[in-house]
Amino acid sequence: MQADIDRVLISRSQIADRVRELAERITADHSPPAMMDGEITIVPILTGAVIFCADLIRHMPLAMKIGLITVSSYPGTALRSQGAQLLGRQLGDIRGRHVLLVDDILDSGGTLRLVTPILRQLGPASVKTCVFLRKDRPAAREVHADYVGFDIPDQFVVGYGLDYDDYYRNLPEIVTLRPAAMGKSS
Ligand code: 5GP
Ligand code: MG
């Protein structure tokens, strides 16, 4: 796995520092006096957001529940979005609750555009979005995210939850892969 790495874009310590900062901001925004009532439900978008979400919420000393939603947009070895598709959800009752949707990366924006209205239909008090990464491309900037970890160049990255063909999610850094690792000749 290490031999497949081309370049490390974001190191473990950069990730740890930024995740803590985001968590502190989100906690402040969801505590009095900023927010007086209603509990929070955190909704990571599976599978990519699980690592980020697990790190994030351990720095958030708030009463919270966790809901799950599964969306696929880069099936298998795809390197561009094939269109976001809802595969499943297990949200619990989010009526009157403050929902924080958490995703690994904002790319074409298709995932957030698909999921946000689905959540809003269920009557939450509010819906905010948090993405670990946002790609530097016009489509990504057209979709609002309330909290963004890092802006990165428009490159295909893996690690810290992000996959290629479901591999590499356990890498602790954000990296690019060597072309040979993605089944192309370099
Ligand atoms: P969007 O729906 O905004 O196009 O993209 C969101 C989803 O596409 C992400 O949750 C992620 O699963 C996938 N994705 C987008 N860009 C990348 C990337 O650079 N690397 C990987 N591994 N997945 C990506
Ligand atoms: Mg995803």
XYZ file of C-alpha atoms and ligand atoms in Angstrom:
211
model
C 0.000 0.000 0.000
C 2.788 2.468 0.892
C 4.464 1.783 -2.471
C 1.324 3.009 -4.263
C 1.588 6.512 -2.790
C 2.712 9.237 -5.164
C 2.624 12.315 -2.912
C 1.391 13.182 0.573
C -0.863 16.247 0.274
C -1.983 16.511 3.909
C -0.063 14.945 6.784
C -1.402 13.263 9.902
C -0.544 16.200 12.116
C -2.114 18.742 9.742
C -5.261 16.604 9.738
C -5.311 16.306 13.531
C -4.902 20.075 14.031
C -7.579 21.000 11.516
C -10.095 18.419 12.751
C -9.746 19.787 16.267
C -10.275 23.371 15.019
C -13.377 22.392 13.056
C -14.779 20.506 16.031
C -14.275 23.520 18.284
C -16.071 25.796 15.825
C -18.947 23.393 15.350
C -19.266 22.929 19.104
C -19.362 26.699 19.679
C -21.987 27.109 16.929
C -24.159 24.416 18.538
C -23.886 25.624 22.130
C -25.664 28.494 23.922
C -25.871 31.400 23.264
C -25.382 30.645 19.528
C -27.926 27.832 19.696
C -30.325 27.668 22.608
C -32.327 24.536 22.023
C -32.423 21.256 20.168
C -29.916 18.494 20.136
C -27.642 17.586 17.291
C -27.694 14.509 15.074
C -24.459 13.878 13.203
C -24.933 12.161 9.847
C -21.773 10.857 8.193
C -22.205 9.914 4.552
C -20.938 6.364 4.235
C -18.463 5.103 3.553
C -15.930 7.852 2.992
C -16.842 10.099 5.955
C -16.537 7.509 8.719
C -12.908 8.146 9.661
C -13.248 11.943 9.633
C -16.518 11.803 11.550
C -15.129 9.478 14.205
C -12.212 11.854 14.837
C -14.381 14.984 14.692
C -17.052 13.997 17.192
C -14.535 12.943 19.816
C -13.629 16.626 20.087
C -17.275 17.697 20.398
C -18.571 17.555 23.981
C -22.245 17.916 22.966
C -25.269 15.681 23.489
C -25.595 13.995 20.110
C -27.003 11.061 18.211
C -25.563 9.540 15.049
C -27.584 8.818 11.908
C -26.244 7.068 8.830
C -26.785 7.567 5.135
C -25.096 5.711 2.293
C -24.439 7.315 -1.065
C -22.365 5.990 -3.930
C -20.958 8.223 -6.650
C -17.527 6.799 -7.464
C -18.330 3.105 -7.768
C -15.330 0.762 -8.028
C -12.450 2.192 -10.000
C -14.221 5.363 -11.247
C -12.119 8.554 -11.026
C -14.984 10.959 -11.778
C -18.453 11.061 -10.250
C -20.908 8.720 -11.955
C -23.857 10.550 -10.385
C -24.778 10.325 -6.705
C -27.113 7.489 -5.787
C -28.806 6.922 -2.419
C -28.150 3.353 -1.286
C -29.612 3.400 2.214
C -30.331 5.347 5.380
C -30.708 4.818 9.099
C -31.354 8.284 10.482
C -33.628 7.805 13.468
C -36.135 10.583 14.159
C -34.500 13.878 13.227
C -37.637 16.035 13.616
C -36.746 19.210 15.529
C -33.062 18.241 15.747
C -30.044 20.107 14.400
C -28.531 17.900 11.736
C -24.871 18.076 10.767
C -24.212 16.247 7.537
C -20.576 15.137 7.282
C -18.861 14.141 4.047
C -15.301 13.332 3.094
C -15.013 15.548 0.012
C -17.022 18.075 -1.950
C -16.291 17.461 -5.623
C -19.126 17.727 -8.178
C -21.559 18.600 -5.390
C -23.930 15.841 -6.474
C -23.886 14.100 -3.097
C -24.849 17.150 -1.012
C -27.437 18.193 -3.605
C -28.998 14.732 -3.350
C -28.889 14.294 0.417
C -29.705 17.762 1.806
C -33.310 17.865 0.497
C -33.919 14.303 1.722
C -32.966 15.388 5.240
C -34.932 18.634 5.071
C -38.105 16.684 4.228
C -37.847 14.951 7.598
C -38.453 18.181 9.546
C -35.136 18.907 11.288
C -34.619 22.228 13.115
C -31.623 22.905 10.858
C -29.281 21.191 8.418
C -25.626 22.167 8.205
C -22.898 20.572 6.143
C -19.295 19.786 6.972
C -16.805 18.434 4.458
C -13.250 17.427 5.204
C -11.984 18.369 1.722
C -13.236 20.611 -1.054
C -11.809 20.416 -4.556
C -10.745 23.541 -6.349
C -13.272 23.363 -9.186
C -16.242 25.599 -10.002
C -18.840 22.867 -9.397
C -17.648 22.391 -5.821
C -17.869 26.097 -5.030
C -21.443 26.289 -6.313
C -22.601 24.057 -3.457
C -22.556 25.639 -0.015
C -20.721 23.872 2.817
C -20.857 25.395 6.304
C -17.549 23.894 7.453
C -14.611 22.964 5.207
C -11.425 21.280 6.408
C -9.070 21.870 3.489
C -9.309 23.175 -0.054
C -7.256 20.970 -2.361
C -6.358 20.991 -6.077
C -8.651 19.152 -8.482
C -6.836 15.816 -8.186
C -7.969 12.324 -7.242
C -6.921 11.647 -3.652
C -7.242 8.744 -1.229
C -6.696 8.095 2.461
C -8.410 9.186 5.693
C -11.621 7.480 4.546
C -11.334 8.154 0.818
C -10.944 5.094 -1.388
C -9.904 3.789 -4.735
C -11.914 0.628 -5.478
C -12.664 0.527 -1.705
C -8.963 0.339 -0.779
C -6.700 2.892 0.949
C -9.395 4.226 3.331
C -7.175 3.333 6.285
C -4.219 5.471 5.169
C -3.774 8.136 7.870
C -2.832 10.870 5.369
C -4.397 12.398 2.260
C -2.307 11.239 -0.704
C -2.298 10.946 -4.464
C -1.656 7.533 -5.993
C 0.923 6.520 -8.552
C -0.745 5.956 -11.934
C 0.412 2.314 -11.832
C -1.654 1.789 -8.664
C -4.777 2.846 -10.539
C -4.333 0.244 -13.232
C -2.835 2.592 -15.808
C 0.629 2.449 -17.283
C 2.758 5.358 -16.103
P -19.551 14.773 -5.244
O -20.877 14.117 -5.087
O -19.421 16.127 -4.591
O -19.058 14.744 -6.676
O -18.464 13.880 -4.582
C -18.584 13.374 -3.351
C -18.126 11.932 -3.299
O -17.350 11.526 -4.426
C -17.233 11.811 -2.119
O -17.978 11.534 -0.955
C -16.313 10.690 -2.506
O -16.920 9.477 -2.176
C -16.211 10.792 -4.003
N -15.006 11.536 -4.415
C -14.953 12.760 -4.964
N -13.675 13.136 -5.222
C -12.904 12.119 -4.809
C -11.470 11.912 -4.786
O -10.632 12.721 -5.172
N -11.063 10.731 -4.279
C -11.912 9.778 -3.819
N -11.368 8.680 -3.325
N -13.257 9.944 -3.809
C -13.736 11.107 -4.305
Mg -18.483 9.569 -0.313
